[in-house]
């Protein structure tokens, strides 16, 4: 089993749709969790950290389920500018103080 | 505040050549790391450092060396380039957080990347 697994997509959705991405991780001792966004041929940038209680930032909501070792990202009212690859990142997934990146889920928002 | 800078942006090497990818940050971050990104593989950790004088291996360290003589700089050396090292290389830095279960890297700030081709 991969340390961090994501559905690669692509997810093709119309503008205004709600879309959800899931991510699972293998190490129950993992300590911190993030969602990053990466545009084509650019560096990854933090979208949001994921807290145990769940957190929301505008149209984006992140959830963490430690019992199921599962992280989710919900995007409401999708915009064309949301088109990107979304990376799930876990610290400690491979043991120790190391960040492990999922391979990413590609989102394409269409008119 | 320049953030994380990387040089060069592009590089073409011949097999067997050596070179150093430069990375610098001006945010006084303790944690610095190098990743490579290949199609379908995601970002994979090469080496990381939790402070000056301290480095450790990541998932794919073979063929690469690092050192951390200052907080600001974390160069990555390719000892003898091979075509399998053709990739996009990202340097990143972050603060370290501490808690009862130890310390861990916080939000990573990435440099713009170096696109390396080895012929």
mmCIF file of C-alpha atoms in Angstrom:
data_model
loop_
_atom_site.group_PDB
_atom_site.id
_atom_site.type_symbol
_atom_site.label_atom_id
_atom_site.label_comp_id
_atom_site.label_asym_id
_atom_site.label_seq_id
_atom_site.Cartn_x
_atom_site.Cartn_y
_atom_site.Cartn_z
ATOM 1 C CA UNK A 1 0.000 0.000 0.000
ATOM 2 C CA UNK A 2 1.313 3.461 -0.884
ATOM 3 C CA UNK A 3 1.983 5.758 2.051
ATOM 4 C CA UNK A 4 -0.328 8.430 0.626
ATOM 5 C CA UNK A 5 -2.885 7.555 -2.047
ATOM 6 C CA UNK A 6 -5.055 9.778 -4.180
ATOM 7 C CA UNK A 7 -7.340 9.223 -7.133
ATOM 8 C CA UNK A 8 -5.362 10.753 -10.040
ATOM 9 C CA UNK A 9 -8.472 11.894 -11.914
ATOM 10 C CA UNK A 10 -8.882 13.910 -14.004
ATOM 11 C CA UNK A 11 -12.093 15.247 -12.588
ATOM 12 C CA UNK A 12 -13.869 17.253 -15.308
ATOM 13 C CA UNK A 13 -16.631 19.360 -13.764
ATOM 14 C CA UNK A 14 -18.778 22.264 -14.959
ATOM 15 C CA UNK A 15 -18.335 25.689 -13.458
ATOM 16 C CA UNK A 16 -20.384 26.016 -10.288
ATOM 17 C CA UNK A 17 -20.228 22.321 -9.416
ATOM 18 C CA UNK A 18 -19.181 20.878 -6.075
ATOM 19 C CA UNK A 19 -16.316 18.411 -6.216
ATOM 20 C CA UNK A 20 -14.671 16.278 -3.529
ATOM 21 C CA UNK A 21 -11.234 14.705 -3.427
ATOM 22 C CA UNK A 22 -10.166 11.957 -1.092
ATOM 23 C CA UNK A 23 -6.801 10.852 0.198
ATOM 24 C CA UNK A 24 -5.781 7.920 2.382
ATOM 25 C CA UNK A 25 -2.566 7.481 4.337
ATOM 26 C CA UNK A 26 -0.977 4.357 5.733
ATOM 27 C CA UNK A 27 0.766 5.434 8.948
ATOM 28 C CA UNK A 28 -1.593 5.993 11.851
ATOM 29 C CA UNK A 29 1.147 7.959 13.657
ATOM 30 C CA UNK A 30 1.197 10.685 10.985
ATOM 31 C CA UNK A 31 1.245 14.086 12.585
ATOM 32 C CA UNK A 32 0.150 16.825 10.217
ATOM 33 C CA UNK A 33 -1.816 17.040 7.019
ATOM 34 C CA UNK A 34 -2.074 19.512 4.187
ATOM 35 C CA UNK A 35 -3.628 20.131 0.801
ATOM 36 C CA UNK A 36 -1.424 21.820 -1.783
ATOM 37 C CA UNK A 37 -2.327 23.139 -5.188
ATOM 38 C CA UNK A 38 -0.004 22.855 -8.179
ATOM 39 C CA UNK A 39 -0.563 24.641 -11.460
ATOM 40 C CA UNK A 40 0.975 23.270 -14.638
ATOM 41 C CA UNK A 41 4.776 23.626 -14.614
ATOM 42 C CA UNK A 42 4.717 25.617 -11.375
ATOM 43 C CA UNK A 43 5.738 24.902 -7.810
ATOM 44 C CA UNK A 44 3.217 23.521 -5.298
ATOM 45 C CA UNK A 45 1.593 26.087 -3.017
ATOM 46 C CA UNK A 46 -0.253 25.520 0.236
ATOM 47 C CA UNK A 47 -4.011 25.524 -0.149
ATOM 48 C CA UNK A 48 -4.847 24.693 3.448
ATOM 49 C CA UNK A 49 -3.727 22.746 6.459
ATOM 50 C CA UNK A 50 -6.087 20.038 7.694
ATOM 51 C CA UNK A 51 -7.053 20.020 11.350
ATOM 52 C CA UNK A 52 -8.702 17.272 13.349
ATOM 53 C CA UNK A 53 -11.848 19.333 13.819
ATOM 54 C CA UNK A 54 -12.123 20.091 10.118
ATOM 55 C CA UNK A 55 -11.627 23.543 8.681
ATOM 56 C CA UNK A 56 -13.062 25.783 6.046
ATOM 57 C CA UNK A 57 -11.596 28.578 3.957
ATOM 58 C CA UNK A 58 -14.146 30.219 1.708
ATOM 59 C CA UNK A 59 -15.293 27.658 -0.843
ATOM 60 C CA UNK A 60 -12.834 25.030 0.410
ATOM 61 C CA UNK A 61 -13.457 22.595 3.264
ATOM 62 C CA UNK A 62 -10.943 20.053 4.541
ATOM 63 C CA UNK A 63 -11.744 17.112 6.799
ATOM 64 C CA UNK A 64 -9.551 14.622 8.638
ATOM 65 C CA UNK A 65 -10.699 11.216 9.847
ATOM 66 C CA UNK A 66 -7.893 9.716 11.909
ATOM 67 C CA UNK A 67 -9.765 6.491 12.636
ATOM 68 C CA UNK A 68 -10.099 5.739 8.913
ATOM 69 C CA UNK A 69 -6.805 7.458 8.003
ATOM 70 C CA UNK A 70 -8.572 9.562 5.458
ATOM 71 C CA UNK A 71 -8.427 13.219 4.384
ATOM 72 C CA UNK A 72 -10.869 15.006 2.146
ATOM 73 C CA UNK A 73 -11.104 18.299 0.286
ATOM 74 C CA UNK A 74 -14.427 19.749 -0.824
ATOM 75 C CA UNK A 75 -14.601 22.580 -3.338
ATOM 76 C CA UNK A 76 -17.939 24.330 -3.693
ATOM 77 C CA UNK A 77 -19.034 26.575 -6.556
ATOM 78 C CA UNK A 78 -16.060 25.600 -8.733
ATOM 79 C CA UNK A 79 -14.387 28.324 -10.764
ATOM 80 C CA UNK A 80 -12.372 28.006 -13.946
ATOM 81 C CA UNK A 81 -9.391 29.214 -11.931
ATOM 82 C CA UNK A 82 -9.682 26.160 -9.650
ATOM 83 C CA UNK A 83 -8.336 23.998 -12.495
ATOM 84 C CA UNK A 84 -5.079 22.555 -11.152
ATOM 85 C CA UNK A 85 -3.636 19.458 -9.543
ATOM 86 C CA UNK A 86 -4.410 19.034 -5.844
ATOM 87 C CA UNK A 87 -1.789 17.291 -3.734
ATOM 88 C CA UNK A 88 -2.478 15.569 -0.448
ATOM 89 C CA UNK A 89 0.520 15.847 1.889
ATOM 90 C CA UNK A 90 1.132 13.975 5.120
ATOM 91 C CA UNK A 91 3.947 14.472 7.600
ATOM 92 C CA UNK A 92 5.142 11.227 9.106
ATOM 93 C CA UNK A 93 3.401 8.931 6.618
ATOM 94 C CA UNK A 94 6.698 7.224 5.964
ATOM 95 C CA UNK A 95 7.869 7.523 9.520
ATOM 96 C CA UNK A 96 9.902 10.337 11.045
ATOM 97 C CA UNK A 97 9.807 14.020 10.226
ATOM 98 C CA UNK A 98 9.288 13.666 6.491
ATOM 99 C CA UNK A 99 6.559 14.966 4.252
ATOM 100 C CA UNK A 100 5.044 12.475 1.837
ATOM 101 C CA UNK A 101 3.153 13.766 -1.167
ATOM 102 C CA UNK A 102 0.374 11.982 -2.950
ATOM 103 C CA UNK A 103 0.617 11.861 -6.724
ATOM 104 C CA UNK A 104 -2.130 14.454 -7.002
ATOM 105 C CA UNK A 105 -5.660 14.702 -8.322
ATOM 106 C CA UNK A 106 -6.181 16.722 -11.474
ATOM 107 C CA UNK A 107 -9.214 18.994 -11.630
ATOM 108 C CA UNK A 108 -10.500 20.606 -14.811
ATOM 109 C CA UNK A 109 -13.347 23.062 -14.446
ATOM 110 C CA UNK A 110 -15.166 23.717 -17.714
ATOM 111 C CA UNK A 111 -17.659 26.293 -18.947
ATOM 112 C CA UNK B 1 11.638 39.008 1.235
ATOM 113 C CA UNK B 2 12.526 36.747 -1.709
ATOM 114 C CA UNK B 3 11.217 33.510 -0.137
ATOM 115 C CA UNK B 4 12.848 30.397 -1.602
ATOM 116 C CA UNK B 5 15.099 30.898 -4.603
ATOM 117 C CA UNK B 6 16.582 28.234 -6.836
ATOM 118 C CA UNK B 7 19.232 28.403 -9.529
ATOM 119 C CA UNK B 8 19.507 27.541 -12.315
ATOM 120 C CA UNK B 9 15.966 27.393 -13.744
ATOM 121 C CA UNK B 10 17.012 25.063 -16.562
ATOM 122 C CA UNK B 11 20.061 22.846 -17.030
ATOM 123 C CA UNK B 12 21.197 20.282 -19.573
ATOM 124 C CA UNK B 13 23.978 17.892 -18.568
ATOM 125 C CA UNK B 14 25.770 15.032 -20.233
ATOM 126 C CA UNK B 15 25.926 11.660 -18.523
ATOM 127 C CA UNK B 16 28.728 11.609 -15.982
ATOM 128 C CA UNK B 17 28.912 15.357 -15.421
ATOM 129 C CA UNK B 18 28.498 16.763 -11.935
ATOM 130 C CA UNK B 19 26.730 19.913 -10.871
ATOM 131 C CA UNK B 20 25.203 21.695 -7.909
ATOM 132 C CA UNK B 21 21.651 22.967 -7.722
ATOM 133 C CA UNK B 22 21.466 26.004 -5.484
ATOM 134 C CA UNK B 23 18.704 26.741 -2.986
ATOM 135 C CA UNK B 24 18.431 29.663 -0.592
ATOM 136 C CA UNK B 25 15.728 30.997 1.719
ATOM 137 C CA UNK B 26 15.516 34.244 3.661
ATOM 138 C CA UNK B 27 12.734 33.285 6.091
ATOM 139 C CA UNK B 28 15.004 31.834 8.799
ATOM 140 C CA UNK B 29 13.371 28.423 8.379
ATOM 141 C CA UNK B 30 14.975 25.506 10.169
ATOM 142 C CA UNK B 31 13.660 22.800 7.851
ATOM 143 C CA UNK B 32 14.797 22.574 4.225
ATOM 144 C CA UNK B 33 14.299 19.798 1.733
ATOM 145 C CA UNK B 34 14.820 18.729 -1.851
ATOM 146 C CA UNK B 35 12.231 16.915 -3.952
ATOM 147 C CA UNK B 36 12.144 15.603 -7.454
ATOM 148 C CA UNK B 37 8.937 15.424 -9.462
ATOM 149 C CA UNK B 38 8.448 12.956 -12.271
ATOM 150 C CA UNK B 39 5.276 12.298 -14.299
ATOM 151 C CA UNK B 40 2.939 9.921 -12.468
ATOM 152 C CA UNK B 41 5.256 9.715 -9.443
ATOM 153 C CA UNK B 42 4.405 12.822 -7.484
ATOM 154 C CA UNK B 43 7.038 14.643 -5.468
ATOM 155 C CA UNK B 44 9.601 12.384 -3.880
ATOM 156 C CA UNK B 45 11.874 13.498 -1.056
ATOM 157 C CA UNK B 46 15.598 13.300 -1.848
ATOM 158 C CA UNK B 47 17.256 14.796 1.263
ATOM 159 C CA UNK B 48 16.190 17.057 4.051
ATOM 160 C CA UNK B 49 17.705 19.089 6.872
ATOM 161 C CA UNK B 50 16.290 20.182 10.224
ATOM 162 C CA UNK B 51 18.999 22.776 10.829
ATOM 163 C CA UNK B 52 22.524 23.866 9.983
ATOM 164 C CA UNK B 53 24.907 20.927 10.145
ATOM 165 C CA UNK B 54 22.115 18.312 10.167
ATOM 166 C CA UNK B 55 20.994 16.417 7.072
ATOM 167 C CA UNK B 56 19.174 13.154 6.487
ATOM 168 C CA UNK B 57 18.111 10.978 3.591
ATOM 169 C CA UNK B 58 14.688 10.940 2.079
ATOM 170 C CA UNK B 59 13.019 8.395 -0.162
ATOM 171 C CA UNK B 60 15.377 8.636 -3.177
ATOM 172 C CA UNK B 61 18.843 9.811 -1.986
ATOM 173 C CA UNK B 62 21.103 7.756 -4.245
ATOM 174 C CA UNK B 63 23.239 9.831 -6.597
ATOM 175 C CA UNK B 64 22.743 13.043 -4.623
ATOM 176 C CA UNK B 65 24.662 14.775 -1.831
ATOM 177 C CA UNK B 66 23.652 17.682 0.360
ATOM 178 C CA UNK B 67 25.194 19.833 3.057
ATOM 179 C CA UNK B 68 23.801 22.572 5.273
ATOM 180 C CA UNK B 69 26.541 24.886 6.466
ATOM 181 C CA UNK B 70 24.183 27.837 7.027
ATOM 182 C CA UNK B 71 20.490 28.200 7.847
ATOM 183 C CA UNK B 72 19.890 29.959 4.524
ATOM 184 C CA UNK B 73 21.498 27.624 1.978
ATOM 185 C CA UNK B 74 20.885 23.990 1.083
ATOM 186 C CA UNK B 75 22.679 22.992 -2.137
ATOM 187 C CA UNK B 76 22.022 19.674 -3.875
ATOM 188 C CA UNK B 77 24.949 18.025 -5.636
ATOM 189 C CA UNK B 78 24.656 15.527 -8.437
ATOM 190 C CA UNK B 79 27.838 13.503 -8.301
ATOM 191 C CA UNK B 80 27.747 11.809 -11.715
ATOM 192 C CA UNK B 81 24.610 12.661 -13.668
ATOM 193 C CA UNK B 82 22.560 9.858 -15.205
ATOM 194 C CA UNK B 83 19.564 10.029 -17.575
ATOM 195 C CA UNK B 84 17.387 8.675 -14.736
ATOM 196 C CA UNK B 85 18.012 11.967 -12.932
ATOM 197 C CA UNK B 86 16.177 13.924 -15.619
ATOM 198 C CA UNK B 87 13.425 15.568 -13.601
ATOM 199 C CA UNK B 88 12.086 18.764 -12.102
ATOM 200 C CA UNK B 89 13.759 19.532 -8.779
ATOM 201 C CA UNK B 90 12.066 21.586 -6.084
ATOM 202 C CA UNK B 91 13.627 22.975 -2.959
ATOM 203 C CA UNK B 92 11.369 23.800 -0.026
ATOM 204 C CA UNK B 93 11.672 25.282 3.450
ATOM 205 C CA UNK B 94 9.497 25.553 6.530
ATOM 206 C CA UNK B 95 9.428 26.228 10.228
ATOM 207 C CA UNK B 96 9.598 23.321 12.623
ATOM 208 C CA UNK B 97 6.707 22.821 15.002
ATOM 209 C CA UNK B 98 7.168 21.098 18.334
ATOM 210 C CA UNK B 99 4.720 19.165 20.452
ATOM 211 C CA UNK B 100 4.475 16.306 22.880
ATOM 212 C CA UNK B 101 5.027 13.772 20.095
ATOM 213 C CA UNK B 102 8.178 15.433 18.784
ATOM 214 C CA UNK B 103 8.804 18.009 16.092
ATOM 215 C CA UNK B 104 7.617 18.163 12.539
ATOM 216 C CA UNK B 105 7.828 20.349 9.483
ATOM 217 C CA UNK B 106 5.134 22.978 9.057
ATOM 218 C CA UNK B 107 3.846 24.508 5.799
ATOM 219 C CA UNK B 108 6.377 24.033 3.011
ATOM 220 C CA UNK B 109 7.336 27.010 0.862
ATOM 221 C CA UNK B 110 8.667 25.902 -2.499
ATOM 222 C CA UNK B 111 11.151 27.437 -4.863
ATOM 223 C CA UNK B 112 10.224 27.784 -8.555
ATOM 224 C CA UNK B 113 12.025 24.591 -9.522
ATOM 225 C CA UNK B 114 14.961 23.540 -11.690
ATOM 226 C CA UNK B 115 14.269 21.568 -14.856
ATOM 227 C CA UNK B 116 17.184 19.217 -15.407
ATOM 228 C CA UNK B 117 17.800 17.123 -18.488
ATOM 229 C CA UNK B 118 20.583 14.554 -18.559
ATOM 230 C CA UNK B 119 21.544 13.334 -22.018
#
